[in-house]
Amino acid sequence: MEWVIAGGGIHGCTIATYLIKAKGIPASQICIIDPHKGPIEKWKDLTSRIAMPFLRSPSVHHCDIHPFSLHYFNDGGSDVFYGKYKRPGLDFFNHHSEAIFTSIGLQERWQQGRVQGVTKSGNHWVVETDSGSVEGKNLVIATGMNERLSVPEWAEELRENRPTQVGHIFQENLPLITPDIAVVGGGITAAHLVIKLSREHPGRVVQISRHPYRVHDFDSDPGWLGPKFLRGFHSLSSYKKRRQAIHDARHRGSVTSELRNRLRRLEDRGAYRFIQDELEGSGVEGSTLSLSLKHSRWEGKTLLLATGFCPKIMKTEWVRELVRKEGLVCAQCGFPIVNEHLEWCDHLYVSGPLAELEIGPVARNIAGARKAAERIIRSI
């Protein structure tokens, strides 16, 4: 096998598409390892849970090699793009992705399994999974961060003791959704979830956030997609300063302007309440959950956390063991130091969060997947 890709989400599938369509690598020389049954299945699951109608990314950000592929794919429907940035509808984006992956036979290159370890054998990588081993000359780690949920400390005990009432919206088994409902979080995931629940249970939903809505069209300034900001970023020899630049550039916990407008209309109609407050304690009495806030109190039946993913991907055990065995170099923040082609060492590439000290703040999103694919194919 020429290429083994660990991760079959947006990043892994985009890289496979570029290898096949842009570099002419035979599909038979590629293997994608992923715990799920097919391409971008986890993406589809997570976005459907919050009923996300449109992507935050503009129409030129997708899994195909041609920037205007989504426009060419459109059969004339007027409702597949939204707003001035032509954000694609989720169903349309997924349909386009499926068509691309089918055309190159990606499903046939799939091995369902979870990576358990990676070792070097001669000039090949051996990837051990719970469904067998795969050997390849080149390895791409594109596992993303979907496996590690961010759960506040105060919620851990509640979630453990009341799994049918308390949970993270992205955990495998969701609690039963029974009003009254509280959604904890102030970002775009929480916003989509509140809109969905407010329509299903009007007047029975509360959103609790430590901060007011932060309105930004994108999760970082579009200048980070090109030389406007990246020229200065790449001139930083200090990876500590690069990490700080990434931190400062990200609009964490933000929502788009159209989402804020939709939420405001729902709030005006009394479909939900927004509470900006700090949590001080929690409790349970019978089947009733309670949250003690600094300036108020909530009682209800269901508590949903929309608090994102844990940023500490380098805690993944098999990645840490690979770093130790191969002597891979990491920055002070624990993330890889890679070359311009995203090589961590010879024939070992990274994408997504692992590539952000080279790609910059957009590394984790769809634009970052395209940039990573372009960098990797330039090296071969």
XYZ file of C-alpha atoms in Angstrom:
380
model
C 0.000 0.000 0.000
C 1.302 3.460 -0.916
C -0.895 5.551 1.394
C -2.615 4.797 4.696
C -4.860 7.540 6.037
C -5.886 7.367 9.694
C -9.229 9.172 9.821
C -12.136 9.174 7.379
C -13.686 12.519 8.157
C -13.557 15.711 6.084
C -9.750 15.868 6.315
C -8.921 12.248 5.528
C -11.387 12.049 2.655
C -10.263 15.364 1.169
C -6.637 14.224 1.227
C -7.581 10.905 -0.424
C -9.521 12.797 -3.096
C -6.527 15.014 -3.863
C -4.157 12.035 -4.017
C -6.392 10.275 -6.549
C -7.688 13.187 -8.635
C -4.765 15.621 -8.495
C -1.787 13.251 -8.373
C -3.168 10.168 -10.127
C -2.456 7.787 -7.257
C -4.449 4.577 -7.965
C -7.297 4.169 -5.484
C -6.076 0.615 -4.913
C -2.936 2.099 -3.311
C -4.905 3.976 -0.640
C -6.463 2.674 2.576
C -8.571 4.786 4.930
C -8.939 3.618 8.530
C -11.884 4.963 10.507
C -14.148 3.704 13.322
C -17.272 4.488 11.302
C -18.842 2.681 8.369
C -18.110 5.159 5.590
C -16.766 8.553 4.512
C -17.575 11.580 6.718
C -20.146 9.549 8.677
C -19.212 11.212 11.973
C -19.595 14.653 10.374
C -23.076 13.718 9.164
C -24.084 12.450 12.591
C -22.876 15.488 14.527
C -24.343 18.056 12.152
C -27.698 16.270 11.995
C -27.964 16.236 15.796
C -28.062 20.021 15.888
C -30.097 20.350 12.651
C -27.493 22.601 11.046
C -29.121 23.855 7.818
C -26.110 25.581 6.215
C -22.354 25.364 6.669
C -20.406 28.245 8.135
C -17.829 27.839 5.372
C -18.316 29.465 1.938
C -19.032 27.448 -1.204
C -15.389 27.170 -2.308
C -14.594 25.060 0.758
C -15.444 21.408 0.145
C -13.785 18.007 -0.408
C -13.140 18.182 -4.171
C -10.040 19.527 -5.913
C -11.731 22.239 -8.025
C -12.698 25.377 -6.039
C -16.013 25.803 -7.892
C -16.962 22.134 -7.818
C -20.023 22.825 -5.662
C -21.291 25.409 -8.146
C -20.809 23.038 -11.066
C -22.629 20.342 -9.104
C -25.671 22.542 -8.496
C -28.580 21.487 -10.719
C -30.092 24.945 -10.698
C -31.716 24.942 -7.279
C -31.879 28.407 -5.760
C -31.918 27.308 -2.130
C -28.656 25.354 -1.953
C -26.528 28.397 -1.083
C -27.158 30.959 1.639
C -26.178 34.603 1.929
C -23.426 36.697 0.401
C -20.754 34.072 1.091
C -22.781 31.366 -0.711
C -22.727 28.991 2.244
C -23.857 25.588 1.020
C -26.822 23.803 2.531
C -25.776 20.822 4.631
C -27.731 18.254 2.596
C -26.362 19.672 -0.642
C -22.787 19.651 0.700
C -23.168 16.036 1.847
C -24.719 14.962 -1.464
C -21.833 16.581 -3.354
C -19.282 14.877 -1.082
C -20.941 11.484 -1.553
C -20.882 11.905 -5.332
C -17.176 12.771 -5.306
C -16.272 9.860 -3.042
C -18.358 7.423 -5.083
C -16.729 8.553 -8.318
C -13.262 7.643 -6.999
C -14.304 4.470 -5.149
C -13.476 5.676 -1.650
C -15.841 3.268 0.096
C -13.937 0.339 -1.446
C -10.723 1.670 0.145
C -12.267 1.662 3.611
C -11.204 -0.340 6.659
C -13.503 0.137 9.597
C -11.526 0.078 12.811
C -9.946 2.133 15.536
C -6.192 2.775 15.486
C -4.445 1.211 18.471
C -0.794 1.654 17.555
C 1.697 2.602 14.831
C 5.186 1.175 14.337
C 7.894 1.548 11.704
C 8.942 -1.608 9.858
C 11.773 -0.960 7.421
C 10.559 1.783 5.100
C 6.868 1.142 5.835
C 4.412 2.078 8.573
C 2.385 -0.661 10.244
C -0.930 0.566 11.627
C -2.527 -1.751 14.176
C -6.294 -1.500 14.591
C -8.970 -3.446 16.443
C -9.919 -4.986 13.078
C -6.444 -5.960 11.871
C -3.245 -4.307 10.669
C -2.473 -2.240 7.560
C 0.967 -1.530 6.121
C 1.854 1.423 3.918
C 4.770 3.497 2.703
C 3.135 6.808 3.642
C 0.938 7.500 6.654
C -1.356 10.502 7.137
C -2.753 11.172 10.618
C -6.073 12.937 10.018
C -7.982 11.812 13.072
C -9.356 15.205 14.127
C -10.712 15.815 17.623
C -14.165 14.234 17.539
C -13.415 11.548 20.100
C -12.603 13.783 23.083
C -15.530 15.813 24.418
C -15.063 18.867 26.611
C -17.191 18.391 29.729
C -17.030 20.949 32.564
C -15.954 19.477 35.893
C -19.231 20.411 37.567
C -21.172 18.374 34.980
C -19.176 15.149 35.234
C -20.947 13.803 38.322
C -24.369 14.843 37.036
C -23.721 13.131 33.709
C -22.549 9.964 35.444
C -25.452 9.820 37.912
C -28.220 10.910 35.524
C -27.245 9.633 32.050
C -30.866 9.742 30.823
C -31.152 13.431 31.729
C -27.672 14.931 31.375
C -25.236 14.621 28.508
C -23.048 16.226 25.888
C -24.863 16.736 22.589
C -22.029 14.931 20.763
C -21.715 11.895 23.041
C -22.576 8.491 21.610
C -25.806 7.878 23.528
C -27.894 10.984 24.081
C -30.125 11.509 27.109
C -33.891 11.612 26.673
C -34.962 15.089 25.612
C -37.744 16.051 28.033
C -38.722 19.650 28.772
C -37.814 21.782 30.544
C -34.432 21.847 28.810
C -31.216 23.776 29.466
C -28.480 24.091 26.843
C -25.097 25.075 28.265
C -22.741 26.839 25.845
C -22.505 30.049 23.870
C -21.053 29.030 20.489
C -22.409 27.973 17.134
C -23.251 24.403 18.219
C -25.336 25.704 21.109
C -27.042 28.206 18.804
C -28.119 25.560 16.276
C -29.259 23.254 19.082
C -31.317 25.985 20.757
C -33.043 26.814 17.463
C -33.902 23.147 16.922
C -35.200 22.588 20.454
C -37.118 25.885 20.540
C -39.126 24.764 17.535
C -39.800 21.341 19.071
C -40.504 22.618 22.608
C -41.356 26.346 22.367
C -41.118 28.189 25.657
C -39.480 25.228 27.404
C -35.829 25.901 26.496
C -33.142 27.943 28.249
C -29.637 28.663 26.993
C -26.988 29.356 29.640
C -23.719 31.016 28.638
C -20.934 32.814 30.476
C -20.748 35.427 27.732
C -23.131 37.223 25.350
C -23.362 36.124 21.725
C -20.099 36.868 19.930
C -20.948 37.590 16.312
C -18.403 36.722 13.609
C -19.123 35.426 10.110
C -16.204 32.980 10.293
C -14.247 31.330 13.100
C -11.176 33.360 12.113
C -10.517 36.306 9.806
C -10.443 35.301 6.100
C -6.996 36.916 5.947
C -5.674 33.701 7.516
C -6.467 31.832 4.301
C -3.720 33.629 2.404
C -0.553 35.706 2.655
C -2.250 38.673 4.340
C -1.707 37.083 7.761
C 0.148 33.867 6.972
C 3.281 35.659 5.758
C 3.789 37.117 9.226
C 2.750 33.847 10.885
C 5.351 31.821 9.003
C 8.025 34.396 9.806
C 7.619 33.559 13.497
C 10.457 31.217 14.430
C 9.043 30.803 17.929
C 6.340 28.131 18.064
C 5.170 29.613 21.348
C 4.399 32.829 19.451
C 2.694 30.839 16.677
C 0.491 29.159 19.287
C -0.399 32.528 20.750
C -1.203 33.890 17.280
C -3.541 30.954 16.653
C -5.207 31.472 20.026
C -5.694 35.193 19.397
C -7.022 34.663 15.862
C -9.808 32.230 16.686
C -13.269 33.575 17.398
C -14.056 30.970 20.014
C -17.672 30.508 21.006
C -18.935 32.736 18.203
C -22.023 32.646 15.975
C -22.769 34.073 12.543
C -24.897 37.197 12.159
C -27.795 35.319 10.566
C -27.866 32.842 13.452
C -27.949 35.689 15.956
C -30.870 37.237 14.077
C -32.783 33.950 14.076
C -32.171 33.544 17.792
C -33.314 37.090 18.489
C -36.602 36.457 16.677
C -37.164 33.233 18.632
C -36.338 35.005 21.881
C -38.767 37.832 21.068
C -41.515 35.246 20.535
C -40.753 33.612 23.860
C -39.607 30.356 22.265
C -36.531 30.272 24.533
C -34.680 32.323 27.139
C -31.025 33.343 27.095
C -29.282 33.546 30.463
C -25.811 35.051 30.728
C -24.526 33.921 34.093
C -21.862 31.983 35.992
C -22.593 28.547 37.430
C -22.076 28.132 41.171
C -23.547 24.686 41.835
C -25.862 21.908 40.713
C -28.221 19.433 42.325
C -30.909 16.788 41.864
C -34.199 16.306 43.686
C -36.314 13.433 42.462
C -36.423 13.784 38.684
C -35.704 17.514 38.774
C -32.285 18.914 37.939
C -31.200 22.273 39.285
C -28.425 24.722 38.491
C -27.494 27.461 40.929
C -26.237 30.474 39.016
C -24.653 33.624 40.366
C -27.728 35.735 39.647
C -30.486 33.180 39.050
C -31.535 29.540 39.217
C -32.747 26.942 36.717
C -34.810 23.806 37.311
C -35.817 21.288 34.688
C -35.620 17.769 33.319
C -32.867 17.756 30.672
C -29.412 19.320 30.615
C -27.491 19.309 27.338
C -23.855 20.415 27.111
C -22.816 22.143 23.890
C -19.282 22.756 25.102
C -17.226 21.442 22.202
C -14.216 19.143 22.153
C -11.166 18.778 24.342
C -8.245 20.651 22.740
C -5.617 18.224 24.062
C -5.399 15.833 21.111
C -1.848 14.883 22.052
C -3.301 12.921 24.969
C -4.317 10.247 22.455
C -2.309 7.252 23.655
C -1.178 5.800 20.325
C -0.028 9.224 19.119
C 1.974 9.755 22.306
C 3.552 6.323 21.961
C 4.456 7.069 18.317
C 6.133 10.313 19.398
C 8.169 8.416 21.968
C 9.225 5.531 19.701
C 10.162 7.655 16.684
C 11.567 10.631 18.562
C 9.111 12.999 16.864
C 9.581 16.687 17.600
C 6.824 18.673 19.305
C 6.543 22.310 20.294
C 6.142 23.449 23.898
C 2.361 23.249 23.496
C 2.735 19.547 22.667
C 1.699 19.765 19.024
C 3.875 18.595 16.095
C 6.611 20.631 14.497
C 6.333 19.714 10.810
C 7.878 20.916 7.558
C 6.090 22.874 4.832
C 4.699 19.633 3.398
C 3.257 18.705 6.816
C 5.771 15.881 7.261
C 6.462 15.097 10.901
C 9.211 12.745 9.758
C 9.877 10.976 6.460
C 6.602 9.693 4.969
C 4.547 10.621 8.052
C 2.099 13.467 7.439
C -0.472 15.238 9.600
C -3.654 17.192 8.995
C -6.271 18.995 11.062
C -5.305 20.134 14.582
C -1.921 18.411 14.340
C -0.998 20.681 11.413
C -2.002 24.015 12.884
C 1.502 25.227 13.816
C 2.194 25.196 10.055
C -1.257 25.838 8.511
C -2.428 28.375 11.097
C -5.848 29.043 12.665
C -7.857 27.508 9.781
C -6.125 24.112 10.098
C -9.088 22.409 11.761
C -11.834 23.371 9.324
C -12.681 22.511 5.717
C -10.345 25.173 4.337
C -7.605 23.604 6.454
C -8.341 20.183 4.953
C -7.874 21.601 1.450
C -4.672 23.386 2.445
C -3.291 20.221 4.016
C -4.120 18.170 0.916
C -2.408 20.729 -1.315
C 0.706 20.767 0.892
C 0.938 16.966 0.993
C 0.555 16.378 -2.746
C 3.227 18.982 -3.449
C 5.708 16.744 -1.664
C 5.245 13.749 -3.966
